[in-house]
Amino acid sequence: MYELFYWPNIQGRGEFVRLAFEEAGVPYLDVAREPRGMVAMRALLAKRGGSPAPFAPPFIRTNGMLVAQTAVILDFIAPRIALVPRAEAKRVAAHQLQLTVMDLVTEVHDTHHPISVGLYYRDQKREARRRTTAFLAERAPKFFGYFERQLASMAPKGPYLFGSRPCYVDLSLFQVVEGLRYAFPSSMRKLERSARRLVALHDRVAERRRIKSYICSPRRLPFNEDGIFRHYPELDREE
Amino acid sequence: MYELFYWPNIQGRGEFVRLAFEEAGVPYLDVAREPRGMVAMRALLAKRGGSPAPFAPPFIRTNGMLVAQTAVILDFIAPRIALVPRAEAKRVAAHQLQLTVMDLVTEVHDTHHPISVGLYYRDQKREARRRTTAFLAERAPKFFGYFERQLASMAPKGPYLFGSRPCYVDLSLFQVVEGLRYAFPSSMRKLERSARRLVALHDRVAERRRIKSYICSPRRLPFNEDGIFRHYPELDREE
């Protein structure tokens, strides 16, 4: 049994882990959404002795082991729930792609918090607009172009990065497209024109039985303005 | 034989990998610092087919395998060069600590580039000052406090995170202290007062025979204002 610890009111980085469990059909407890779950999560963040405490959510607990850092969690669980090929070279390839996804996610976060996580968005709005402009004009196309090329070269016949079965990175790329569509609907229409493989991958993941049923379930939290992907219309570039 | 690919003129993220090879006494070729090395590096960044191309340096090549993303490189090489304990739980612990180091490194980078990597520092100076103030007041103390607590709870008797032998995370923490001392000498004097274990760890690593000889060698590039840790006096807080 896996216990997931993450903020109960947002998709955030925890969503990449939730999507993996959901696609694999593996039962997991989303602890902080249970009664007294936040107390348990805070106790583990402050824990001392033995293995390191997590720096921040998400983290998981399984067989008494705590694993933190989104990409490490995925690298740890994926071979156990059949969401990555077995060969070491492919596991390493998936892991490095996932870290690049996480780098992109950090940059998305910083579009609305370019100065400090300790300040509200409204207190860094001018800087947010400047950073978002650069993100949409340079960084998003760079990341999209990168994933587009890897999809073309790793899996020319697709449908997934490693061929016929989805791995956790496919699910994370689905989530990135979902999130960016929510945050920047107008800019994404333009960005997607040069990212056909990525969009096709997104659509295939969206059609998977378990993902589809998860997205329609109350377990899938809606995007909102406390999460990483936030919709502030003033940041979304005009067409 | 390991080939390392990284920008030839800065320590940057490549330095975390260099320190690991140096401490382990493992021969490696710093390819981009060799004649025609930059051409080779650029060709691999643009490669297609098979395993994914790296998104960015650093990456390594060994036995025909390309591995990118600093923390993935370290997780990959460490068991092979005896820079991490063998048990899976400890390897995972080291890896998640390293990713937290890398998160800190990204935040250090963003102190001088809070808006865009596509702009010069001089074009985002006002925002850099604001971000640096928040970094030094909130983020650096949070990361330092975290590592201080993990050092106390994982290795109460030290001298290293996992006991008597250094692992690659110890080397990375040494590098973070070195870098922050270069970038923010005045602020660091204050920060170090609440980070005695971290400073003690830094000092122990600095005294290691191979690290000492590396630091004095021409292989160790000096810190400079093209790297991640940059000294801009106007960003360093007054005592």
Coordinates of C-alpha atoms in Angstrom, one line a residue:
Chain A
M1 CA 0.0 0.0 0.0
Y2 CA 1.2 3.5 -0.9
E3 CA 0.5 6.6 1.1
L4 CA 0.8 9.9 -0.7
F5 CA 1.4 13.1 1.2
Y6 CA 0.5 16.3 -0.6
W7 CA -1.4 19.5 -0.1
P8 CA -5.1 18.6 -0.1
N9 CA -6.4 21.6 -2.1
I10 CA -4.3 21.6 -5.2
Q11 CA -3.1 19.4 -8.0
G12 CA 0.5 20.8 -7.9
R13 CA 3.4 18.5 -8.1
G14 CA 1.5 15.8 -6.3
E15 CA -0.6 15.3 -9.4
F16 CA 2.2 13.7 -11.3
V17 CA 2.3 11.0 -8.7
R18 CA -1.5 10.7 -8.5
L19 CA -1.7 10.2 -12.3
A20 CA 0.9 7.4 -12.0
F21 CA -1.1 5.5 -9.3
E22 CA -4.3 6.1 -11.2
E23 CA -3.1 4.8 -14.5
A24 CA -1.5 1.8 -12.9
G25 CA -4.7 1.0 -11.0
V26 CA -2.7 0.8 -7.8
P27 CA -4.5 1.7 -4.6
Y28 CA -3.1 4.6 -2.7
L29 CA -4.2 6.8 0.2
D30 CA -4.1 10.5 -0.4
V31 CA -3.3 11.1 3.3
A32 CA -3.7 14.8 3.7
R33 CA -7.2 14.6 2.2
E34 CA -8.3 12.3 5.0
P35 CA -9.3 13.4 8.5
R36 CA -6.3 14.4 10.5
G37 CA -4.1 13.8 7.5
M38 CA -2.5 17.2 7.6
V39 CA -1.3 16.6 11.1
A40 CA 0.3 13.4 9.9
M41 CA 1.9 15.1 7.0
R42 CA 3.4 17.9 9.1
A43 CA 4.8 15.5 11.6
L44 CA 6.7 13.7 8.9
L45 CA 8.1 17.0 7.5
A46 CA 9.4 17.7 11.0
K47 CA 10.7 14.2 11.7
R48 CA 14.2 13.5 12.9
G49 CA 16.4 10.4 12.9
G50 CA 17.1 7.8 10.3
S51 CA 16.3 8.7 6.8
P52 CA 16.1 12.3 5.8
A53 CA 12.8 14.2 6.3
P54 CA 11.2 15.5 3.1
F55 CA 12.1 19.1 2.2
A56 CA 8.5 19.6 1.0
P57 CA 5.5 17.6 -0.2
P58 CA 4.9 15.5 -2.3
F59 CA 6.3 12.5 -0.6
I60 CA 5.2 8.9 -0.3
R61 CA 5.5 6.2 2.4
T62 CA 5.6 2.6 1.6
N63 CA 7.0 -0.3 3.7
G64 CA 8.2 2.2 6.2
M65 CA 10.3 4.1 3.6
L66 CA 9.8 7.8 3.0
V67 CA 10.6 9.0 -0.5
A68 CA 10.4 12.7 -1.4
Q69 CA 11.0 14.8 -4.6
T70 CA 8.4 14.2 -7.3
A71 CA 10.9 12.8 -9.9
V72 CA 12.5 10.5 -7.3
I73 CA 9.1 9.2 -6.2
L74 CA 8.2 8.4 -9.8
D75 CA 11.6 6.7 -10.5
F76 CA 11.1 4.7 -7.3
I77 CA 7.5 3.5 -7.9
A78 CA 7.5 3.1 -11.7
P79 CA 9.4 -0.2 -11.9
R80 CA 7.1 -1.5 -9.1
I81 CA 3.9 -0.6 -10.8
A82 CA 5.0 -1.3 -14.4
L83 CA 5.1 2.3 -15.6
V84 CA 8.6 2.3 -17.1
P85 CA 10.5 -0.3 -19.2
R86 CA 12.8 -2.6 -17.1
A87 CA 16.1 -2.0 -18.8
E88 CA 18.4 0.4 -16.9
A89 CA 19.1 2.6 -19.9
K90 CA 15.4 3.2 -20.4
R91 CA 14.7 3.8 -16.7
V92 CA 17.5 6.4 -16.7
A93 CA 16.2 7.9 -19.9
A94 CA 12.7 8.3 -18.4
H95 CA 14.1 9.7 -15.2
Q96 CA 16.1 12.4 -17.0
L97 CA 13.1 13.3 -19.2
Q98 CA 11.0 13.6 -16.0
L99 CA 13.5 16.0 -14.4
T100 CA 13.2 18.1 -17.5
V101 CA 9.4 18.1 -17.1
M102 CA 10.0 19.2 -13.5
D103 CA 12.3 22.0 -14.6
L104 CA 9.5 23.2 -16.9
V105 CA 7.0 23.0 -14.0
T106 CA 9.3 25.1 -11.8
E107 CA 9.4 27.7 -14.6
V108 CA 5.6 27.7 -14.9
H109 CA 5.4 28.3 -11.1
D110 CA 7.8 31.2 -11.4
T111 CA 5.7 32.9 -14.0
H112 CA 3.4 34.0 -11.2
H113 CA 6.0 34.0 -8.4
P114 CA 9.2 35.4 -10.0
I115 CA 10.3 37.2 -6.9
S116 CA 9.4 35.2 -3.8
V117 CA 7.1 32.3 -2.7
G118 CA 6.7 34.4 0.5
L119 CA 4.8 37.1 -1.3
Y120 CA 1.4 37.0 -2.9
Y121 CA 1.0 37.2 -6.7
R122 CA -0.5 40.7 -6.4
D123 CA 2.8 41.8 -4.8
Q124 CA 4.9 40.7 -7.8
K125 CA 2.5 41.3 -10.6
R126 CA 4.7 43.6 -12.7
E127 CA 7.6 41.1 -12.5
A128 CA 5.2 38.2 -13.2
R129 CA 4.1 39.9 -16.4
R130 CA 7.7 40.3 -17.6
R131 CA 8.7 36.8 -16.6
T132 CA 5.6 35.3 -18.3
T133 CA 6.3 37.1 -21.5
A134 CA 9.7 35.6 -21.6
F135 CA 8.4 32.2 -20.6
L136 CA 5.8 32.1 -23.4
A137 CA 8.1 33.6 -26.0
E138 CA 11.3 31.6 -25.3
R139 CA 11.1 28.9 -22.6
A140 CA 7.8 27.2 -23.5
P141 CA 8.7 26.9 -27.2
K142 CA 12.2 25.6 -26.2
F143 CA 10.7 22.9 -23.9
F144 CA 8.0 22.0 -26.4
G145 CA 10.5 21.8 -29.2
Y146 CA 12.7 19.5 -27.1
F147 CA 9.9 17.1 -26.2
E148 CA 8.6 17.2 -29.7
R149 CA 12.0 16.1 -31.0
Q150 CA 12.4 13.3 -28.4
L151 CA 8.9 12.0 -29.3
A152 CA 9.9 12.0 -32.9
S153 CA 13.2 10.3 -32.4
M154 CA 12.5 7.9 -29.5
A155 CA 9.1 6.7 -30.8
P156 CA 8.7 7.5 -34.4
K157 CA 5.7 5.2 -34.6
G158 CA 4.5 6.0 -31.1
P159 CA 2.1 6.0 -29.6
Y160 CA 4.1 6.6 -26.4
L161 CA 7.7 7.6 -25.6
F162 CA 8.8 4.1 -25.2
G163 CA 6.5 2.5 -27.8
S164 CA 3.3 0.7 -27.1
R165 CA 2.9 1.1 -23.4
P166 CA 2.7 4.5 -21.6
C167 CA 5.3 5.3 -19.0
Y168 CA 5.0 7.9 -16.2
V169 CA 6.7 10.6 -18.4
D170 CA 3.8 10.3 -20.9
L171 CA 1.4 10.9 -18.1
S172 CA 3.4 13.9 -16.9
L173 CA 3.5 15.4 -20.4
F174 CA -0.3 15.0 -20.5
Q175 CA -0.5 17.0 -17.3
V176 CA 1.8 19.7 -18.5
V177 CA -0.5 20.2 -21.6
E178 CA -3.6 20.2 -19.4
G179 CA -2.1 22.7 -17.0
L180 CA -0.8 25.1 -19.6
R181 CA -4.1 25.0 -21.4
Y182 CA -5.7 26.0 -18.1
A183 CA -3.2 28.7 -17.3
F184 CA -2.6 30.2 -20.8
P185 CA -5.5 29.2 -23.1
S186 CA -4.8 31.9 -25.7
S187 CA -1.0 31.4 -25.8
M188 CA -1.4 27.6 -25.9
R189 CA -3.5 27.7 -29.0
K190 CA -0.4 29.2 -30.7
L191 CA 2.2 27.0 -29.0
E192 CA 0.3 23.8 -29.8
R193 CA 0.6 24.5 -33.6
S194 CA 4.3 23.6 -33.3
A195 CA 3.8 20.7 -30.9
R196 CA 1.6 18.2 -32.8
R197 CA 3.2 15.1 -31.4
L198 CA 3.0 16.4 -27.8
V199 CA -0.7 17.2 -28.3
A200 CA -1.3 13.8 -29.9
L201 CA 0.3 12.2 -26.9
H202 CA -1.8 14.2 -24.6
D203 CA -5.0 13.1 -26.4
R204 CA -4.0 9.5 -26.3
V205 CA -3.4 9.6 -22.5
A206 CA -6.7 11.5 -22.0
E207 CA -8.5 8.6 -23.7
R208 CA -7.0 5.9 -21.5
R209 CA -9.7 4.2 -19.5
R210 CA -8.3 4.7 -16.0
I211 CA -7.2 8.3 -16.7
K212 CA -10.6 9.2 -18.1
S213 CA -12.4 7.8 -15.2
Y214 CA -10.0 9.5 -12.8
I215 CA -10.4 12.9 -14.5
C216 CA -14.2 12.6 -14.0
S217 CA -13.9 11.5 -10.4
P218 CA -13.9 13.7 -7.3
R219 CA -10.3 12.6 -6.7
R220 CA -9.2 14.9 -9.5
L221 CA -9.1 18.3 -7.9
P222 CA -9.9 21.2 -10.3
F223 CA -7.1 23.6 -11.3
N224 CA -7.1 26.7 -9.2
E225 CA -5.2 29.8 -8.4
D226 CA -3.4 28.2 -5.4
G227 CA -1.7 25.7 -7.6
I228 CA 1.2 25.7 -10.0
F229 CA -0.8 26.2 -13.2
R230 CA -2.8 29.4 -12.5
H231 CA -5.0 31.3 -14.8
Y232 CA -4.4 35.0 -14.6
P233 CA -5.9 36.5 -17.8
E234 CA -3.5 39.4 -17.7
L235 CA -0.6 37.1 -18.0
D236 CA -1.9 35.2 -21.1
R237 CA -0.6 36.7 -24.2
E238 CA -3.0 38.0 -26.8
E239 CA -3.2 36.1 -30.0
Chain B
M1 CA 36.2 5.8 -19.0
Y2 CA 33.7 8.7 -18.4
E3 CA 33.3 11.6 -20.7
L4 CA 31.8 14.8 -19.1
F5 CA 30.2 17.4 -21.4
Y6 CA 29.8 20.8 -19.9
W7 CA 30.4 24.5 -20.7
P8 CA 34.2 24.9 -20.7
N9 CA 34.3 28.4 -19.0
I10 CA 32.2 27.9 -15.8
Q11 CA 31.9 25.7 -12.8
G12 CA 28.1 25.7 -13.0
R13 CA 26.1 22.5 -12.6
G14 CA 29.0 20.5 -14.2
E15 CA 31.1 21.2 -11.1
F16 CA 28.9 18.8 -9.0
V17 CA 29.9 16.0 -11.3
R18 CA 33.6 17.1 -11.5
L19 CA 33.8 17.0 -7.7
A20 CA 32.5 13.5 -7.7
F21 CA 35.0 12.2 -10.2
E22 CA 37.8 14.0 -8.5
E23 CA 37.0 12.7 -5.0
A24 CA 36.7 9.2 -6.3
G25 CA 40.0 9.5 -8.2
V26 CA 38.2 8.3 -11.3
P27 CA 39.7 9.5 -14.7
Y28 CA 37.3 11.5 -16.8
L29 CA 37.6 13.6 -19.9
D30 CA 36.2 17.1 -19.6
V31 CA 35.3 17.0 -23.3
A32 CA 34.3 20.6 -24.0
R33 CA 37.6 21.8 -22.7
E34 CA 39.5 19.8 -25.2
P35 CA 40.2 20.9 -28.8
R36 CA 37.0 20.5 -30.9
G37 CA 35.2 19.5 -27.8
M38 CA 32.4 22.1 -28.1
V39 CA 31.6 20.7 -31.6
A40 CA 31.2 17.2 -30.1
M41 CA 29.0 18.6 -27.3
R42 CA 26.7 20.5 -29.7
A43 CA 26.4 17.4 -31.9
L44 CA 25.1 15.3 -29.0
L45 CA 22.7 18.0 -27.9
A46 CA 21.2 17.9 -31.4
K47 CA 21.3 14.1 -31.7
R48 CA 18.3 12.1 -32.9
G49 CA 17.4 8.4 -32.5
G50 CA 17.5 6.0 -29.7
S51 CA 17.9 7.4 -26.2
P52 CA 16.8 11.0 -25.6
A53 CA 19.1 13.9 -26.4
P54 CA 20.1 15.9 -23.3
F55 CA 18.0 19.0 -22.8
A56 CA 21.2 20.9 -21.6
P57 CA 24.7 20.2 -20.3
P58 CA 26.0 18.7 -18.1
F59 CA 25.7 15.2 -19.4
I60 CA 28.1 12.2 -19.5
R61 CA 28.8 9.4 -21.9
T62 CA 30.0 6.0 -20.7
N63 CA 29.8 2.7 -22.5
G64 CA 27.8 4.4 -25.3
M65 CA 25.1 5.6 -22.8
L66 CA 24.3 9.3 -22.5
V67 CA 23.0 10.4 -19.1
A68 CA 21.8 14.0 -18.5
Q69 CA 20.5 16.0 -15.6
T70 CA 23.0 16.7 -12.9
A71 CA 21.2 14.7 -10.1
V72 CA 20.6 11.7 -12.5
I73 CA 24.2 11.7 -13.5
L74 CA 25.3 11.6 -9.8
D75 CA 22.7 8.9 -9.0
F76 CA 24.0 6.9 -11.9
I77 CA 27.7 7.1 -11.3
A78 CA 27.8 7.1 -7.5
P79 CA 27.3 3.4 -7.0
R80 CA 29.9 2.7 -9.7
I81 CA 32.5 4.9 -8.1
A82 CA 31.7 4.2 -4.4
L83 CA 30.3 7.6 -3.6
V84 CA 27.0 6.4 -2.1
P85 CA 26.1 3.5 0.3
R86 CA 24.9 0.4 -1.5
A87 CA 21.5 -0.1 0.2
E88 CA 18.6 1.1 -1.9
A89 CA 17.1 3.2 0.9
K90 CA 20.3 5.1 1.3
R91 CA 20.7 5.6 -2.5
V92 CA 17.2 7.0 -2.6
A93 CA 17.9 9.2 0.4
A94 CA 21.0 10.6 -1.2
H95 CA 19.2 11.2 -4.5
Q96 CA 16.4 13.1 -2.9
L97 CA 18.8 15.3 -0.9
Q98 CA 20.7 16.0 -4.1
L99 CA 17.6 17.1 -5.9
T100 CA 17.0 19.5 -3.0
V101 CA 20.5 20.8 -3.5
M102 CA 19.7 21.3 -7.2
D103 CA 16.5 23.2 -6.3
L104 CA 18.6 25.5 -4.2
V105 CA 21.1 25.9 -7.0
T106 CA 18.2 26.9 -9.4
E107 CA 17.1 29.5 -6.8
V108 CA 20.7 30.9 -6.6
H109 CA 20.7 31.2 -10.4
D110 CA 17.5 33.0 -10.4
T111 CA 18.8 35.6 -8.0
H112 CA 20.6 37.2 -10.9
H113 CA 18.2 36.0 -13.6
P114 CA 14.7 36.3 -12.1
I115 CA 13.0 37.3 -15.4
S116 CA 14.7 35.5 -18.2
V117 CA 17.9 33.6 -19.1
G118 CA 17.6 35.3 -22.5
L119 CA 18.3 38.7 -21.0
Y120 CA 21.5 40.0 -19.4
Y121 CA 21.7 40.6 -15.7
R122 CA 21.9 44.4 -16.3
D123 CA 18.4 44.2 -18.0
Q124 CA 16.8 42.6 -14.9
K125 CA 18.8 44.3 -12.1
R126 CA 15.9 45.8 -10.2
E127 CA 14.1 42.4 -10.1
A128 CA 17.3 40.7 -9.2
R129 CA 17.7 42.9 -6.2
R130 CA 14.2 42.1 -5.1
R131 CA 14.5 38.4 -5.6
T132 CA 17.9 38.3 -3.9
T133 CA 16.6 40.0 -0.9
A134 CA 13.9 37.4 -0.6
F135 CA 16.4 34.6 -1.3
L136 CA 18.8 35.7 1.4
A137 CA 16.1 36.5 4.0
E138 CA 13.9 33.5 3.5
R139 CA 15.0 30.8 1.1
A140 CA 18.7 30.4 2.0
P141 CA 17.9 30.1 5.7
K142 CA 15.1 27.6 4.9
F143 CA 17.5 25.4 2.9
F144 CA 20.3 25.8 5.4
G145 CA 18.0 24.9 8.3
Y146 CA 16.8 21.9 6.4
F147 CA 20.3 20.5 5.7
E148 CA 21.4 21.4 9.2
R149 CA 18.6 19.3 10.6
Q150 CA 19.3 16.4 8.3
L151 CA 23.0 16.4 9.2
A152 CA 22.1 16.4 12.9
S153 CA 19.5 13.6 12.6
M154 CA 21.1 11.4 9.9
A155 CA 24.7 11.5 11.2
P156 CA 24.7 12.9 14.7
K157 CA 28.4 11.8 15.1
G158 CA 29.3 12.6 11.5
P159 CA 31.5 13.4 10.0
Y160 CA 29.5 12.9 6.7
L161 CA 25.8 12.5 5.9
F162 CA 26.0 8.7 5.9
G163 CA 28.7 8.3 8.5
S164 CA 32.4 7.8 8.0
R165 CA 32.6 8.0 4.2
P166 CA 31.7 11.0 2.1
C167 CA 28.9 10.6 -0.5
Y168 CA 28.4 12.8 -3.5
V169 CA 25.8 14.9 -1.6
D170 CA 28.5 15.9 0.9
L171 CA 30.6 17.2 -2.0
S172 CA 27.7 19.1 -3.4
L173 CA 27.0 20.8 -0.1
F174 CA 30.7 21.8 0.1
Q175 CA 30.2 23.3 -3.4
V176 CA 27.1 25.2 -2.3
V177 CA 28.9 26.8 0.6
E178 CA 31.9 27.7 -1.6
G179 CA 29.6 29.2 -4.2
L180 CA 27.5 31.2 -1.8
R181 CA 30.6 32.5 0.0
Y182 CA 31.8 33.8 -3.4
A183 CA 28.5 35.2 -4.4
F184 CA 27.3 36.7 -1.1
P185 CA 30.3 37.0 1.2
S186 CA 28.7 39.5 3.6
S187 CA 25.4 37.7 3.8
M188 CA 27.1 34.3 4.2
R189 CA 28.9 35.4 7.3
K190 CA 25.6 35.9 8.9
L191 CA 23.9 32.8 7.5
E192 CA 26.8 30.5 8.5
R193 CA 26.2 31.4 12.2
S194 CA 23.1 29.2 12.1
A195 CA 24.7 26.5 10.0
R196 CA 27.6 25.1 12.0
R197 CA 27.2 21.5 10.9
L198 CA 27.0 22.5 7.3
V199 CA 30.1 24.7 7.6
A200 CA 31.9 21.9 9.5
L201 CA 31.0 19.5 6.7
H202 CA 32.3 22.0 4.2
D203 CA 35.6 22.2 6.0
R204 CA 36.0 18.5 6.2
V205 CA 35.4 18.1 2.5
A206 CA 37.9 20.9 1.8
E207 CA 40.6 19.0 3.7
R208 CA 40.2 15.8 1.7
R209 CA 43.4 15.0 -0.1
R210 CA 42.0 14.7 -3.6
I211 CA 39.6 17.6 -3.3
K212 CA 42.4 19.8 -1.9
S213 CA 44.7 18.9 -4.8
Y214 CA 41.8 19.4 -7.3
I215 CA 40.9 22.9 -6.0
C216 CA 44.6 23.9 -6.4
S217 CA 44.8 22.5 -9.9
P218 CA 44.1 24.2 -13.2
R219 CA 41.1 21.8 -13.6
R220 CA 39.2 23.8 -11.1
L221 CA 37.9 26.9 -12.9
P222 CA 37.5 30.0 -10.9
F223 CA 34.1 31.3 -10.0
N224 CA 33.1 34.1 -12.4
E225 CA 30.1 36.2 -13.5
D226 CA 29.1 33.8 -16.3
G227 CA 28.4 31.0 -13.8
I228 CA 25.6 30.2 -11.4
F229 CA 27.2 31.7 -8.3
R230 CA 28.0 35.3 -9.3
H231 CA 29.3 38.1 -7.2
Y232 CA 27.5 41.3 -7.8
P233 CA 28.2 43.4 -4.7
E234 CA 25.0 45.4 -5.1
L235 CA 23.0 42.1 -4.4
D236 CA 24.9 41.1 -1.3
R237 CA 23.0 42.4 1.7
E238 CA 24.8 44.7 4.2
E239 CA 25.6 43.2 7.6

